[in-house]
Tab-separated table of C-alpha atoms in Angstrom:
chain	number	residue	atom	x	y	z
A	1	MET	CA	0.057	-0.164	-0.285
A	2	ARG	CA	1.740	3.604	-1.175
A	3	ARG	CA	0.360	6.910	-1.210
A	4	GLU	CA	0.660	8.701	-5.095
A	5	ARG	CA	1.417	12.064	-3.129
A	6	LYS	CA	4.489	12.810	-1.007
A	7	ALA	CA	3.418	15.720	1.653
A	8	LYS	CA	1.583	13.543	4.596
A	9	ILE	CA	-1.396	13.838	6.363
A	10	VAL	CA	-1.670	14.156	10.401
A	11	ALA	CA	-4.960	13.273	11.883
A	12	THR	CA	-5.930	13.575	15.325
A	13	LEU	CA	-8.043	11.275	16.902
A	14	GLY	CA	-10.755	11.607	19.520
A	15	PRO	CA	-14.284	11.187	20.752
A	16	ALA	CA	-15.386	11.225	16.413
A	17	SER	CA	-12.654	8.727	15.985
A	18	SER	CA	-11.852	5.653	18.856
A	19	GLU	CA	-13.505	2.966	17.399
A	20	TYR	CA	-11.053	0.288	14.595
A	21	VAL	CA	-13.475	0.441	11.454
A	22	THR	CA	-13.174	4.872	11.628
A	23	ILE	CA	-9.429	4.567	12.693
A	24	LYS	CA	-8.945	2.398	9.565
A	25	ALA	CA	-10.919	4.327	7.423
A	26	LEU	CA	-9.003	7.129	8.377
A	27	PHE	CA	-5.641	5.327	7.611
A	28	GLU	CA	-7.264	3.977	4.018
A	29	ALA	CA	-8.095	7.337	3.044
A	30	GLY	CA	-4.688	9.065	3.355
A	31	ALA	CA	-3.923	9.567	7.238
A	32	ASP	CA	-0.397	9.080	7.654
A	33	VAL	CA	0.266	9.877	11.671
A	34	PHE	CA	-2.050	9.767	14.212
A	35	ARG	CA	-1.976	12.922	17.151
A	36	PHE	CA	-3.322	11.905	20.205
A	37	ASN	CA	-4.054	15.048	21.882
A	38	PHE	CA	-3.028	14.437	25.672
A	39	SER	CA	-4.984	17.611	26.994
A	40	HIS	CA	-8.427	15.041	26.373
A	41	GLY	CA	-9.079	11.811	27.148
A	42	SER	CA	-7.609	9.615	29.958
A	43	HIS	CA	-4.739	7.336	29.522
A	44	ALA	CA	-7.064	4.761	29.034
A	45	ASP	CA	-8.746	5.986	26.187
A	46	HIS	CA	-5.479	6.742	24.492
A	47	GLU	CA	-4.095	3.357	25.506
A	48	ALA	CA	-6.584	1.718	23.523
A	49	ARG	CA	-6.790	3.591	20.692
A	50	TYR	CA	-2.492	3.105	20.786
A	51	GLY	CA	-3.847	-0.684	19.961
A	52	ILE	CA	-6.081	-0.111	17.391
A	53	VAL	CA	-3.657	1.767	15.393
A	54	ARG	CA	-0.747	-0.630	15.826
A	55	SER	CA	-3.336	-3.542	14.463
A	56	ILE	CA	-4.278	-1.811	11.838
A	57	GLU	CA	-0.410	-0.954	11.012
A	58	LYS	CA	-0.191	-5.428	11.100
A	59	GLU	CA	-3.315	-5.841	8.994
A	60	LEU	CA	-2.254	-3.528	6.230
A	61	GLY	CA	1.526	-3.850	6.385
A	62	ARG	CA	2.237	-0.464	6.115
A	63	PRO	CA	4.478	1.320	8.903
A	64	ILE	CA	2.127	4.578	10.569
A	65	ALA	CA	3.619	6.385	13.331
A	66	ILE	CA	1.707	8.155	16.130
A	67	LEU	CA	2.459	11.722	18.049
A	68	ALA	CA	2.034	11.915	21.572
A	69	ASP	CA	1.048	15.786	21.643
A	70	LEU	CA	1.403	16.990	25.513
A	71	GLN	CA	-0.856	19.552	26.693
A	72	GLY	CA	2.150	22.400	28.056
A	73	PRO	CA	1.642	24.709	30.769
A	74	LYS	CA	-1.756	26.469	29.570
A	75	LEU	CA	-2.823	29.174	31.700
A	76	ARG	CA	-5.823	29.973	32.766
A	77	ILE	CA	-7.890	32.091	35.139
A	78	GLY	CA	-9.744	30.433	38.004
A	79	GLN	CA	-13.858	30.356	38.412
A	80	PHE	CA	-16.511	33.183	38.941
A	81	GLU	CA	-19.127	33.627	40.507
A	82	GLY	CA	-22.384	32.350	38.399
A	83	GLY	CA	-19.741	31.139	36.283
A	84	LYS	CA	-19.243	34.640	34.104
A	85	ALA	CA	-18.491	38.071	34.109
A	86	THR	CA	-18.813	40.877	31.727
A	87	LEU	CA	-15.906	43.040	31.245
A	88	ASN	CA	-16.417	46.862	30.295
A	89	ALA	CA	-14.035	48.564	27.876
A	90	GLY	CA	-11.966	50.911	29.842
A	91	ALA	CA	-13.113	49.348	33.129
A	92	GLU	CA	-10.569	48.265	35.448
A	93	PHE	CA	-10.209	44.715	36.292
A	94	GLN	CA	-7.586	42.816	38.815
A	95	LEU	CA	-5.926	39.124	38.307
A	96	ASP	CA	-4.852	38.235	42.050
A	97	GLN	CA	-4.661	34.892	43.947
A	98	ALA	CA	-7.093	34.758	46.000
A	99	PRO	CA	-9.213	32.432	46.476
A	100	ALA	CA	-12.663	33.550	46.508
A	101	PRO	CA	-14.810	33.544	43.086
A	102	GLY	CA	-14.723	36.057	40.537
A	103	SER	CA	-16.679	39.080	39.295
A	104	ALA	CA	-16.800	42.089	36.816
A	105	SER	CA	-13.609	43.686	38.994
A	106	ARG	CA	-11.511	40.902	39.501
A	107	VAL	CA	-11.030	36.564	39.059
A	108	ARG	CA	-8.304	34.747	40.158
A	109	LEU	CA	-5.188	33.683	38.517
A	110	PRO	CA	-3.331	30.080	39.993
A	111	HIS	CA	-0.038	30.569	38.215
A	112	PRO	CA	2.334	32.909	40.856
A	113	GLU	CA	5.171	32.894	38.334
A	114	LEU	CA	3.021	35.049	35.701
A	115	PHE	CA	3.262	37.764	38.336
A	116	ALA	CA	6.662	38.736	38.471
A	117	ALA	CA	7.227	38.346	34.705
A	118	VAL	CA	4.709	41.087	33.091
A	119	SER	CA	4.907	44.856	33.842
A	120	ALA	CA	2.917	48.218	32.529
A	121	GLY	CA	2.273	48.639	29.118
A	122	GLN	CA	2.132	44.964	28.579
A	123	SER	CA	-1.112	42.991	27.540
A	124	LEU	CA	-2.826	39.796	28.669
A	125	LEU	CA	-5.519	38.029	26.213
A	126	LEU	CA	-8.350	36.091	27.369
A	127	ASP	CA	-10.334	33.411	25.809
A	128	ASP	CA	-8.304	32.702	22.924
A	129	GLY	CA	-8.060	36.803	22.115
A	130	ARG	CA	-11.660	37.426	22.789
A	131	ILE	CA	-11.087	39.461	25.611
A	132	ARG	CA	-7.941	42.212	25.065
A	133	LEU	CA	-6.426	43.521	28.685
A	134	GLU	CA	-3.919	46.365	28.969
A	135	VAL	CA	-1.468	46.142	32.021
A	136	LEU	CA	-1.289	49.144	34.250
A	137	ALA	CA	0.526	47.765	37.382
A	138	SER	CA	2.261	44.588	38.818
A	139	ASP	CA	3.594	42.728	42.409
A	140	ALA	CA	3.952	39.539	43.866
A	141	ASP	CA	0.094	39.320	44.433
A	142	THR	CA	-2.275	41.218	41.537
A	143	ILE	CA	-1.911	42.512	38.086
A	144	ARG	CA	-4.174	45.549	37.704
A	145	THR	CA	-5.370	45.513	34.264
A	146	ARG	CA	-7.658	48.319	32.280
A	147	VAL	CA	-10.399	45.903	29.728
A	148	VAL	CA	-9.367	47.156	26.031
A	149	THR	CA	-11.616	44.692	24.749
A	150	GLY	CA	-14.774	43.579	26.613
A	151	GLY	CA	-16.867	41.309	26.649
A	152	VAL	CA	-18.243	37.819	28.628
A	153	LEU	CA	-15.370	35.996	30.471
A	154	SER	CA	-16.702	32.369	31.753
A	155	ASP	CA	-14.892	29.927	33.973
A	156	ARG	CA	-11.215	28.738	33.511
A	157	LYS	CA	-10.584	30.490	30.177
A	158	GLY	CA	-7.065	30.731	28.746
A	159	VAL	CA	-4.279	33.766	28.918
A	160	ASN	CA	-1.807	34.177	26.599
A	161	VAL	CA	0.672	36.633	27.270
A	162	PRO	CA	2.200	37.792	23.701
A	163	ASP	CA	4.775	40.580	24.986
A	164	ALA	CA	6.861	38.014	27.861
A	165	VAL	CA	8.764	35.228	27.539
A	166	LEU	CA	7.373	32.992	30.617
A	167	PRO	CA	9.523	31.770	33.826
A	168	ILE	CA	7.765	28.751	33.276
A	169	PRO	CA	9.131	24.833	32.281
A	170	ALA	CA	7.479	23.730	28.697
A	171	LEU	CA	7.005	20.637	30.837
A	172	THR	CA	4.397	20.646	33.412
A	173	ALA	CA	3.849	17.611	36.737
A	174	LYS	CA	1.133	16.742	34.462
A	175	ASP	CA	3.225	16.351	30.988
A	176	LYS	CA	6.275	14.235	32.678
A	177	ALA	CA	3.706	11.656	34.080
A	178	ASP	CA	1.892	11.594	30.533
A	179	LEU	CA	4.924	11.513	28.965
A	180	GLU	CA	6.086	8.384	30.767
A	181	PHE	CA	3.162	6.695	29.712
A	182	ALA	CA	2.976	7.989	26.461
A	183	LEU	CA	6.751	6.321	25.867
A	184	GLY	CA	5.792	3.175	28.047
A	185	LEU	CA	3.089	3.077	25.145
A	186	GLY	CA	6.054	3.092	22.395
A	187	VAL	CA	4.732	6.668	20.489
A	188	ASP	CA	7.182	7.412	17.769
A	189	TRP	CA	6.803	11.192	18.428
A	190	ILE	CA	6.743	14.071	21.190
A	191	ALA	CA	4.889	17.299	20.497
A	192	LEU	CA	5.900	20.357	22.787
A	193	SER	CA	3.392	22.867	23.537
A	194	PHE	CA	4.437	25.754	24.044
A	195	VAL	CA	8.611	26.376	23.107
A	196	GLN	CA	9.611	29.244	24.028
A	197	LEU	CA	13.173	28.933	24.124
A	198	PRO	CA	15.688	25.822	22.870
A	199	GLU	CA	16.824	24.860	26.744
A	200	ASP	CA	12.777	23.641	26.645
A	201	VAL	CA	13.843	20.987	23.998
A	202	VAL	CA	17.021	20.211	25.259
A	203	GLN	CA	15.230	19.255	28.913
A	204	ALA	CA	12.599	17.234	26.961
A	205	LYS	CA	15.307	15.129	25.332
A	206	GLU	CA	17.101	14.604	28.077
A	207	LEU	CA	13.967	12.811	29.840
A	208	ILE	CA	12.849	11.092	26.586
A	209	GLN	CA	16.868	9.163	25.861
A	210	GLY	CA	16.083	8.766	22.282
A	211	ARG	CA	12.904	6.342	22.682
A	212	ALA	CA	10.930	8.888	20.464
A	213	GLY	CA	11.527	12.297	18.261
A	214	VAL	CA	11.197	15.573	19.439
A	215	LEU	CA	8.435	17.713	17.585
A	216	SER	CA	8.540	21.346	18.940
A	217	LYS	CA	5.217	23.429	18.593
A	218	LEU	CA	5.940	27.170	17.735
A	219	GLU	CA	3.047	28.919	19.315
A	220	LYS	CA	4.654	31.571	21.402
A	221	PRO	CA	5.861	34.675	19.929
A	222	ALA	CA	9.426	34.594	22.299
A	223	ALA	CA	10.141	31.322	20.490
A	224	LEU	CA	10.604	33.093	17.074
A	225	ASP	CA	13.425	35.428	18.875
A	226	ARG	CA	15.409	31.837	18.716
A	227	LEU	CA	13.793	30.317	15.996
A	228	GLU	CA	16.675	28.961	13.969
A	229	GLU	CA	18.067	27.484	17.706
A	230	ILE	CA	14.951	25.686	18.181
A	231	VAL	CA	14.669	24.006	14.925
A	232	SER	CA	18.487	23.329	15.681
A	233	VAL	CA	18.004	21.178	18.757
A	234	SER	CA	14.387	19.714	17.540
A	235	ASP	CA	14.366	16.497	15.622
A	236	ALA	CA	10.283	18.221	14.025
A	237	ILE	CA	8.320	21.163	14.123
A	238	MET	CA	5.296	22.321	13.934
A	239	VAL	CA	3.549	25.907	13.102
A	240	ALA	CA	0.919	26.120	15.777
A	241	ARG	CA	-2.042	28.224	14.292
A	242	GLY	CA	-4.223	28.054	17.432
A	243	ASP	CA	-1.894	30.208	20.033
A	244	LEU	CA	0.106	31.235	17.676
A	245	GLY	CA	-2.336	33.175	15.848
A	246	VAL	CA	-3.718	34.819	19.148
A	247	GLU	CA	-0.737	35.820	20.038
A	248	LEU	CA	0.578	37.657	17.246
A	249	PRO	CA	-1.611	40.060	14.958
A	250	PRO	CA	-3.524	37.695	12.594
A	251	GLU	CA	-1.991	39.463	9.085
A	252	ARG	CA	1.730	38.540	10.662
A	253	VAL	CA	0.714	34.509	10.653
A	254	PRO	CA	0.979	33.824	6.975
A	255	GLY	CA	4.524	35.155	6.473
A	256	VAL	CA	5.688	33.503	9.995
A	257	GLN	CA	4.912	30.346	8.316
A	258	LYS	CA	6.678	30.709	5.580
A	259	ARG	CA	9.584	31.927	7.908
A	260	ILE	CA	9.222	28.644	9.838
A	261	VAL	CA	8.995	26.018	6.309
A	262	ARG	CA	11.719	27.683	5.066
A	263	LEU	CA	13.812	27.391	8.004
A	264	CYS	CA	13.325	23.677	8.662
A	265	ARG	CA	13.873	23.139	4.679
A	266	LYS	CA	17.196	24.647	5.391
A	267	HIS	CA	18.045	22.194	8.158
A	268	GLY	CA	16.111	19.108	6.807
A	269	LYS	CA	13.293	18.812	9.754
A	270	PRO	CA	10.432	17.751	8.994
A	271	VAL	CA	7.600	20.795	9.830
A	272	VAL	CA	3.838	20.509	9.868
A	273	VAL	CA	1.184	23.211	9.069
A	274	ALA	CA	-1.064	22.875	11.709
A	275	THR	CA	-5.114	24.599	13.627
A	276	GLN	CA	-8.172	25.224	11.455
A	277	MET	CA	-7.081	23.958	8.092
A	278	LEU	CA	-10.620	22.521	6.889
A	279	GLU	CA	-12.281	24.064	9.864
A	280	SER	CA	-15.492	23.951	8.821
A	281	MET	CA	-15.486	20.579	8.621
A	282	VAL	CA	-16.567	20.236	12.088
A	283	SER	CA	-19.844	20.603	11.526
A	284	ALA	CA	-20.064	20.392	7.239
A	285	PRO	CA	-18.989	17.973	4.637
A	286	VAL	CA	-17.094	20.053	2.423
A	287	PRO	CA	-14.376	23.021	2.914
A	288	THR	CA	-14.441	26.335	1.891
A	289	ARG	CA	-12.501	27.754	-0.051
A	290	ALA	CA	-10.448	29.650	1.499
A	291	GLU	CA	-9.544	26.614	3.745
A	292	ALA	CA	-8.789	24.340	0.539
A	293	SER	CA	-6.117	27.216	-0.670
A	294	ASP	CA	-4.985	27.249	3.113
A	295	VAL	CA	-4.005	23.487	2.967
A	296	ALA	CA	-2.489	23.993	-0.696
A	297	ASN	CA	-0.700	26.490	0.158
A	298	ALA	CA	1.308	24.869	2.720
A	299	VAL	CA	1.896	22.278	0.184
A	300	TYR	CA	3.025	24.538	-2.376
A	301	GLU	CA	5.599	25.820	0.534
A	302	GLY	CA	6.884	22.661	0.964
A	303	ALA	CA	5.913	21.437	3.976
A	304	ASP	CA	6.001	17.838	5.400
A	305	ALA	CA	2.999	17.711	6.822
A	306	VAL	CA	-0.524	19.655	7.568
A	307	MET	CA	-2.654	18.479	9.905
A	308	LEU	CA	-6.485	18.142	11.317
A	309	SER	CA	-7.165	19.032	15.188
A	310	ALA	CA	-10.921	19.210	16.218
A	311	GLU	CA	-11.974	17.987	12.012
A	312	SER	CA	-11.106	14.342	12.779
A	313	ALA	CA	-11.108	14.295	16.741
A	314	SER	CA	-14.737	15.641	17.371
A	315	GLY	CA	-16.049	16.999	13.915
A	316	ALA	CA	-19.238	14.862	12.085
A	317	TYR	CA	-17.159	13.736	8.873
A	318	PRO	CA	-13.570	12.956	10.438
A	319	VAL	CA	-13.122	10.248	7.227
A	320	GLN	CA	-14.267	12.917	4.674
A	321	ALA	CA	-12.120	15.426	6.285
A	322	VAL	CA	-8.977	13.430	5.799
A	323	SER	CA	-9.999	12.454	2.529
A	324	ILE	CA	-10.528	15.766	1.129
A	325	MET	CA	-7.240	16.900	2.256
A	326	ASP	CA	-6.035	14.102	0.755
A	327	ARG	CA	-7.493	14.787	-2.441
A	328	ILE	CA	-5.806	18.606	-1.984
A	329	ILE	CA	-2.828	17.906	-1.896
A	330	SER	CA	-3.006	15.407	-4.354
A	331	GLU	CA	-4.248	17.678	-7.021
A	332	VAL	CA	-1.204	20.326	-5.943
A	333	GLU	CA	1.061	17.876	-6.666
A	334	ARG	CA	0.245	17.157	-10.156
A	335	ASP	CA	-0.042	20.454	-11.200
A	336	PRO	CA	2.873	21.010	-13.458
A	337	LEU	CA	3.774	24.453	-11.545
A	338	TYR	CA	4.131	22.272	-8.593
A	339	PRO	CA	8.199	20.674	-9.426
A	340	ALA	CA	8.961	24.293	-10.545
A	341	VAL	CA	7.612	26.399	-7.121
A	342	ILE	CA	9.766	23.016	-5.021
A	343	GLU	CA	12.717	23.747	-7.270
A	344	ALA	CA	12.961	27.789	-6.469
A	345	GLN	CA	12.350	27.392	-3.315
A	346	HIS	CA	15.485	24.262	-2.840
A	347	GLN	CA	18.294	24.972	-0.474
A	348	ALA	CA	21.938	24.365	-0.960
A	349	PRO	CA	23.028	20.989	0.402
A	350	LEU	CA	25.061	21.920	4.140
A	351	PRO	CA	28.542	20.773	4.286
A	352	ASN	CA	28.296	17.279	5.758
A	353	LYS	CA	28.672	14.100	4.010
A	354	GLY	CA	24.562	13.220	4.051
A	355	ASP	CA	23.767	16.323	1.951
A	356	ALA	CA	26.686	16.005	0.020
A	357	ILE	CA	25.359	11.819	-0.813
A	358	SER	CA	21.917	12.711	-1.110
A	359	ALA	CA	22.611	16.069	-3.222
A	360	ALA	CA	24.426	14.057	-5.667
A	361	MET	CA	22.120	11.458	-5.272
A	362	ARG	CA	19.147	13.920	-6.725
A	363	ASP	CA	20.869	15.194	-9.395
A	364	ALA	CA	21.877	11.149	-10.767
A	365	ALA	CA	18.211	10.595	-10.603
A	366	ARG	CA	17.782	13.496	-12.363
A	367	ILE	CA	19.831	12.708	-15.248
A	368	MET	CA	19.495	9.615	-15.398
A	369	GLY	CA	15.233	9.694	-15.194
A	370	ALA	CA	15.595	7.598	-12.163
A	371	LYS	CA	12.044	6.027	-11.445
A	372	ALA	CA	12.848	5.772	-7.676
A	373	MET	CA	15.454	6.812	-4.638
A	374	VAL	CA	16.142	4.547	-2.250
A	375	ALA	CA	17.956	5.568	0.927
A	376	TYR	CA	19.281	2.764	3.744
A	377	THR	CA	19.497	3.802	6.821
A	378	THR	CA	19.369	3.256	10.711
A	379	SER	CA	18.235	6.347	12.783
A	380	GLY	CA	16.594	7.853	9.893
A	381	HIS	CA	18.946	10.278	9.371
A	382	SER	CA	19.652	9.293	5.277
A	383	SER	CA	16.005	9.267	4.665
A	384	LEU	CA	15.467	12.778	6.363
A	385	ARG	CA	18.390	14.488	3.737
A	386	THR	CA	17.098	12.948	0.947
A	387	ALA	CA	13.648	14.313	1.431
A	388	ARG	CA	15.425	17.645	2.097
A	389	GLU	CA	16.417	17.629	-1.247
A	390	ARG	CA	12.551	17.520	-2.220
A	391	PRO	CA	13.265	15.527	-5.468
A	392	MET	CA	10.337	14.318	-7.561
A	393	ALA	CA	11.410	10.755	-7.729
A	394	PRO	CA	10.010	8.394	-4.840
A	395	ILE	CA	12.075	8.254	-1.923
A	396	VAL	CA	11.889	4.332	-0.727
A	397	SER	CA	13.248	4.433	2.745
A	398	ILE	CA	14.864	0.601	3.892
A	399	THR	CA	15.784	0.449	7.127
A	400	PRO	CA	16.011	-2.485	9.727
A	401	LYS	CA	14.050	-0.726	12.643
A	402	PRO	CA	10.846	-0.495	12.773
A	403	GLU	CA	10.233	2.281	14.897
A	404	THR	CA	12.752	4.103	12.907
A	405	ALA	CA	10.222	3.280	9.840
A	406	ARG	CA	7.273	4.778	11.439
A	407	ARG	CA	8.902	7.357	12.293
A	408	LEU	CA	9.815	8.814	8.732
A	409	ALA	CA	5.945	8.238	8.121
A	410	LEU	CA	6.062	12.234	8.910
A	411	ALA	CA	8.412	13.004	6.521
A	412	TRP	CA	7.970	14.356	3.081
A	413	GLY	CA	8.023	12.280	-0.137
A	414	VAL	CA	9.343	9.052	2.478
A	415	HIS	CA	8.085	5.867	1.681
A	416	SER	CA	8.982	3.748	4.708
A	417	THR	CA	9.440	-0.207	4.745
A	418	VAL	CA	11.658	-2.419	7.164
A	419	SER	CA	13.895	-4.846	5.862
A	420	GLN	CA	16.416	-6.895	7.762
A	421	ASP	CA	20.308	-5.184	7.840
A	422	VAL	CA	22.505	-6.258	4.419
A	423	ASN	CA	26.238	-6.891	4.579
A	424	SER	CA	27.326	-5.948	1.339
A	425	VAL	CA	27.112	-3.675	-1.571
A	426	ASP	CA	26.173	-6.736	-3.723
A	427	GLU	CA	22.916	-7.221	-1.242
A	428	MET	CA	22.209	-4.182	-0.513
A	429	VAL	CA	21.576	-2.938	-4.312
A	430	ALA	CA	19.696	-6.441	-4.665
A	431	ALA	CA	17.585	-5.228	-1.490
A	432	ALA	CA	16.953	-1.690	-3.000
A	433	CYS	CA	15.891	-3.723	-6.298
A	434	ARG	CA	13.562	-6.076	-4.989
A	435	THR	CA	11.929	-3.429	-2.541
A	436	ALA	CA	11.233	-0.989	-4.885
A	437	LEU	CA	9.622	-3.195	-7.524
A	438	ARG	CA	7.297	-5.146	-4.423
A	439	GLU	CA	6.676	-1.544	-3.341
A	440	GLY	CA	5.434	-0.780	-7.221
A	441	PHE	CA	7.691	1.840	-7.887
A	442	VAL	CA	9.710	0.634	-10.548
A	443	LYS	CA	9.222	-2.345	-12.890
A	444	ALA	CA	12.094	-4.127	-15.335
A	445	GLY	CA	14.191	-1.788	-17.734
A	446	ASP	CA	13.814	0.895	-14.716
A	447	GLN	CA	16.664	2.780	-13.163
A	448	ILE	CA	17.164	3.483	-9.329
A	449	ALA	CA	19.266	5.426	-7.644
A	450	ILE	CA	20.772	4.587	-3.779
A	451	ALA	CA	22.158	6.061	-1.109
A	452	ALA	CA	23.771	3.769	1.738
A	453	GLY	CA	26.867	3.632	4.451
A	454	THR	CA	29.504	1.287	4.453
A	455	PRO	CA	29.973	-0.326	7.622
A	456	PHE	CA	26.669	-1.314	7.198
A	457	GLY	CA	23.869	-0.760	10.160
A	458	GLN	CA	26.246	1.787	11.553
A	459	PRO	CA	24.264	5.299	12.128
A	460	GLY	CA	25.578	8.391	10.157
A	461	SER	CA	28.039	6.881	7.915
A	462	THR	CA	26.080	7.918	4.778
A	463	ASN	CA	28.916	7.951	2.036
A	464	LEU	CA	27.769	5.681	-0.629
A	465	LEU	CA	25.793	6.343	-4.072
A	466	ARG	CA	24.946	3.553	-6.156
A	467	LEU	CA	23.102	3.259	-10.234
A	468	ALA	CA	21.427	0.591	-10.464
A	469	GLU	CA	18.738	-1.618	-13.373
A	470	ILE	CA	15.866	-3.151	-12.505
A	471	TRP	CA	16.282	-6.829	-13.897
A	472	PRO	CA	12.856	-8.502	-14.742
A	473	GLN	CA	12.462	-11.133	-11.653
């Protein structure tokens, strides 16, 4: 079973997609990666879905990636007397640590670290930006504000602080418990929410110890100040436009998205564009034309994957949402202009052996008209460097490690396969030809390009490029 497209689809599982039949239908419709959102659901819910995904993987014989998305340090206000209050523009409003129920003049903010982080003139955004407050003054116990944009505010709504780097860890106590649970299950990717600094990623990697890839979600403006450092230490990146779109002016989000995608392309790190891509399909069987264009633009930019959130987790049309996203991607990639757009964004190879071999393989495949490019990999690095080149020929990845094959399901253009390791160049060429033929990428007489490393089975040793012809079996 192979995809006829290169960009991948991440689908979030939830109440609307918890049954075996639905999850299998999502995969068959085009989902390559399943996201488990640890902001919702119990460990038992996630464990049941994990078992279903792995059963489908075994049944269909295709590696499937599972992404565990940690909640992160989400800031929320306390509760109001009566459940809500109306904040009027121009009025003063106080956030404090008193446990009493809130009113139209104050509410509890149970995050003491926030009081020292904000200062006069900064903004606080509540309820996804619907309420805007300007800070007048703050001390260790209170934050005095003026209501800039008023409205009805109800219990436990979120708080965003766009103008400050908050002195809070990227991993809360809940996140650490969820992380150990997810790693115990065997998930392939861990998504870190609200990454602000490269140190946030380093801390998480020390806990994960290579048991999963680390995907950093960029949803805080502070992260943009150290963007290249964060990309460098991450294994993958998500443009999380939900909170990012709250804390940044909306007109800035498209440009920031392009900047992040371009930088990930430079470093060869998979990048996912997420949030509200087909939002109307939560309740409608077809997307708006603007949403279809949003997905298409991310594909034209060269994003590795596009993501569905509520559309597949709790919407009325989860399978249709995946199917339509699959059709949009396929239509873009059939556009005669698509190869030229991708080529125009091509980044020069970085000065290392992996990039040198991958760039040479891309050129050799183009000159020879190769029908596939085969990358042998143990860690996944060789296949990711090949994907960085954005070749038009399919990338067939061969690895002896199922966990590597699963992780690569997120990467642009990579068709992952699991096979025993090889011991010689002749074995390598023969196995590459067999795999490309078996997976339906070539026929007798076609050419393929092969990249590998000697000694075989040693991560980071890519140093070999071969061309081969497919012989009749």
